[in-house]
C-alpha cells in the first residue's frame, strides 16, 4: 500500500501525512531504533522526534515558528532548534525529509525482532531431530509388539 506524501503540504490533512511519514521514516531507521533502545530516556527521545517531525511538516506548509510552537506546545526556540538541525531529532528528521525529496519516496525498513535466519535454522534442526526420534520410537514400538507376540501377552 502506497500513499502520496506531500513535500509542500496544503492543509491539515497533508501536514498530518507528511508529519507521520517523517516520524515513521525516522523512527524505523535501524540507527535510530538502536539509539532509542539504548537510551535511558526513551520517552524524551520519542517526544523530540515527534516534535521535530511536526515542526518540519508545519514549516514546509509555510507556518511561522511562533504558530508551530503554539500548535505543538513548545517554545519558539525549541522549534527553531529542531528546524535548524541543532538537535539530534531535528537532524534525523531533516535527513528523512531529504531522502523523501531526493528519492521521491520513502523506504521504511521493517525491523526484525531477532536473528530470524538463525531461528529458522534452529527450527529446522529441531524438526529433523523430532522426526528421527519419532522413527526410533516407532521401531521400538514394533520391537515391543514382536516381544508381546512371542511371549503371548
mmCIF file of C-alpha atoms in Angstrom, residues 3-97:
data_model
loop_
_atom_site.group_PDB
_atom_site.id
_atom_site.type_symbol
_atom_site.label_atom_id
_atom_site.label_comp_id
_atom_site.label_asym_id
_atom_site.label_seq_id
_atom_site.Cartn_x
_atom_site.Cartn_y
_atom_site.Cartn_z
ATOM 1 C CA UNK A 3 0.208 6.816 -0.111
ATOM 2 C CA UNK A 4 1.437 10.053 -1.642
ATOM 3 C CA UNK A 5 3.385 12.146 0.847
ATOM 4 C CA UNK A 6 3.156 15.874 0.109
ATOM 5 C CA UNK A 7 6.523 17.632 0.375
ATOM 6 C CA UNK A 8 4.782 21.018 0.416
ATOM 7 C CA UNK A 9 1.645 20.322 2.462
ATOM 8 C CA UNK A 10 -1.521 22.300 1.849
ATOM 9 C CA UNK A 11 -3.941 21.923 4.725
ATOM 10 C CA UNK A 12 -4.122 19.918 7.911
ATOM 11 C CA UNK A 13 -4.503 16.516 6.250
ATOM 12 C CA UNK A 14 -1.355 16.993 4.147
ATOM 13 C CA UNK A 15 0.552 18.204 7.210
ATOM 14 C CA UNK A 16 -0.584 15.133 9.134
ATOM 15 C CA UNK A 17 0.529 12.802 6.320
ATOM 16 C CA UNK A 18 3.952 14.440 6.000
ATOM 17 C CA UNK A 19 4.375 14.502 9.780
ATOM 18 C CA UNK A 20 3.520 10.796 10.025
ATOM 19 C CA UNK A 21 5.859 9.874 7.158
ATOM 20 C CA UNK A 22 8.697 11.847 8.748
ATOM 21 C CA UNK A 23 8.092 10.306 12.165
ATOM 22 C CA UNK A 24 7.810 6.706 10.968
ATOM 23 C CA UNK A 25 10.566 7.061 8.402
ATOM 24 C CA UNK A 26 12.909 8.410 11.050
ATOM 25 C CA UNK A 27 11.864 6.177 13.927
ATOM 26 C CA UNK A 28 12.127 2.946 11.948
ATOM 27 C CA UNK A 29 15.649 3.572 10.692
ATOM 28 C CA UNK A 30 17.946 0.914 12.187
ATOM 29 C CA UNK A 31 20.344 3.511 13.633
ATOM 30 C CA UNK A 32 17.501 5.433 15.277
ATOM 31 C CA UNK A 33 15.895 2.266 16.653
ATOM 32 C CA UNK A 34 19.211 1.364 18.252
ATOM 33 C CA UNK A 35 19.550 4.837 19.776
ATOM 34 C CA UNK A 36 16.037 4.639 21.188
ATOM 35 C CA UNK A 37 16.621 1.117 22.544
ATOM 36 C CA UNK A 38 19.888 2.046 24.232
ATOM 37 C CA UNK A 39 18.637 5.386 25.514
ATOM 38 C CA UNK A 40 17.756 5.577 29.178
ATOM 39 C CA UNK A 41 15.272 8.354 28.473
ATOM 40 C CA UNK A 42 13.201 6.803 25.664
ATOM 41 C CA UNK A 43 10.161 8.998 26.202
ATOM 42 C CA UNK A 44 12.193 12.174 25.779
ATOM 43 C CA UNK A 45 13.735 10.759 22.614
ATOM 44 C CA UNK A 46 10.366 9.823 21.145
ATOM 45 C CA UNK A 47 8.857 13.166 22.156
ATOM 46 C CA UNK A 48 11.728 15.029 20.475
ATOM 47 C CA UNK A 49 11.268 13.047 17.258
ATOM 48 C CA UNK A 50 7.537 13.731 17.308
ATOM 49 C CA UNK A 51 8.033 17.468 17.849
ATOM 50 C CA UNK A 52 10.777 17.676 15.200
ATOM 51 C CA UNK A 53 8.581 15.867 12.646
ATOM 52 C CA UNK A 54 5.613 18.097 13.476
ATOM 53 C CA UNK A 55 7.727 21.230 13.276
ATOM 54 C CA UNK A 56 9.242 20.327 9.905
ATOM 55 C CA UNK A 57 5.876 19.357 8.390
ATOM 56 C CA UNK A 58 4.342 22.657 9.507
ATOM 57 C CA UNK A 59 7.404 24.609 8.372
ATOM 58 C CA UNK A 60 7.079 23.107 4.881
ATOM 59 C CA UNK A 61 3.429 24.197 4.905
ATOM 60 C CA UNK A 62 4.591 27.771 5.483
ATOM 61 C CA UNK A 63 3.755 28.126 9.174
ATOM 62 C CA UNK A 64 5.776 30.624 11.203
ATOM 63 C CA UNK A 65 7.907 29.427 14.117
ATOM 64 C CA UNK A 66 5.502 31.062 16.565
ATOM 65 C CA UNK A 67 2.470 29.309 15.027
ATOM 66 C CA UNK A 68 4.320 25.976 15.032
ATOM 67 C CA UNK A 69 5.319 26.495 18.668
ATOM 68 C CA UNK A 70 1.733 27.314 19.587
ATOM 69 C CA UNK A 71 0.327 24.235 17.815
ATOM 70 C CA UNK A 72 2.930 21.876 19.250
ATOM 71 C CA UNK A 73 3.000 23.360 22.738
ATOM 72 C CA UNK A 74 6.722 24.107 22.685
ATOM 73 C CA UNK A 75 8.802 27.263 22.767
ATOM 74 C CA UNK A 76 9.812 29.039 19.579
ATOM 75 C CA UNK A 77 13.441 28.393 20.482
ATOM 76 C CA UNK A 78 12.800 24.643 20.622
ATOM 77 C CA UNK A 79 11.030 24.763 17.267
ATOM 78 C CA UNK A 80 13.838 26.806 15.683
ATOM 79 C CA UNK A 81 16.475 24.419 17.060
ATOM 80 C CA UNK A 82 14.671 21.414 15.559
ATOM 81 C CA UNK A 83 14.198 23.171 12.211
ATOM 82 C CA UNK A 84 17.840 24.260 12.070
ATOM 83 C CA UNK A 85 19.006 20.706 12.788
ATOM 84 C CA UNK A 86 20.668 21.785 16.019
ATOM 85 C CA UNK A 87 19.024 18.905 17.865
ATOM 86 C CA UNK A 88 19.676 15.240 17.137
ATOM 87 C CA UNK A 89 15.964 14.702 16.466
ATOM 88 C CA UNK A 90 15.808 17.705 14.137
ATOM 89 C CA UNK A 91 18.855 16.476 12.240
ATOM 90 C CA UNK A 92 17.434 12.960 11.823
ATOM 91 C CA UNK A 93 14.012 14.193 10.700
ATOM 92 C CA UNK A 94 15.638 16.541 8.161
ATOM 93 C CA UNK A 95 17.615 13.585 6.774
ATOM 94 C CA UNK A 96 14.377 11.652 6.356
ATOM 95 C CA UNK A 97 12.750 14.621 4.604
#
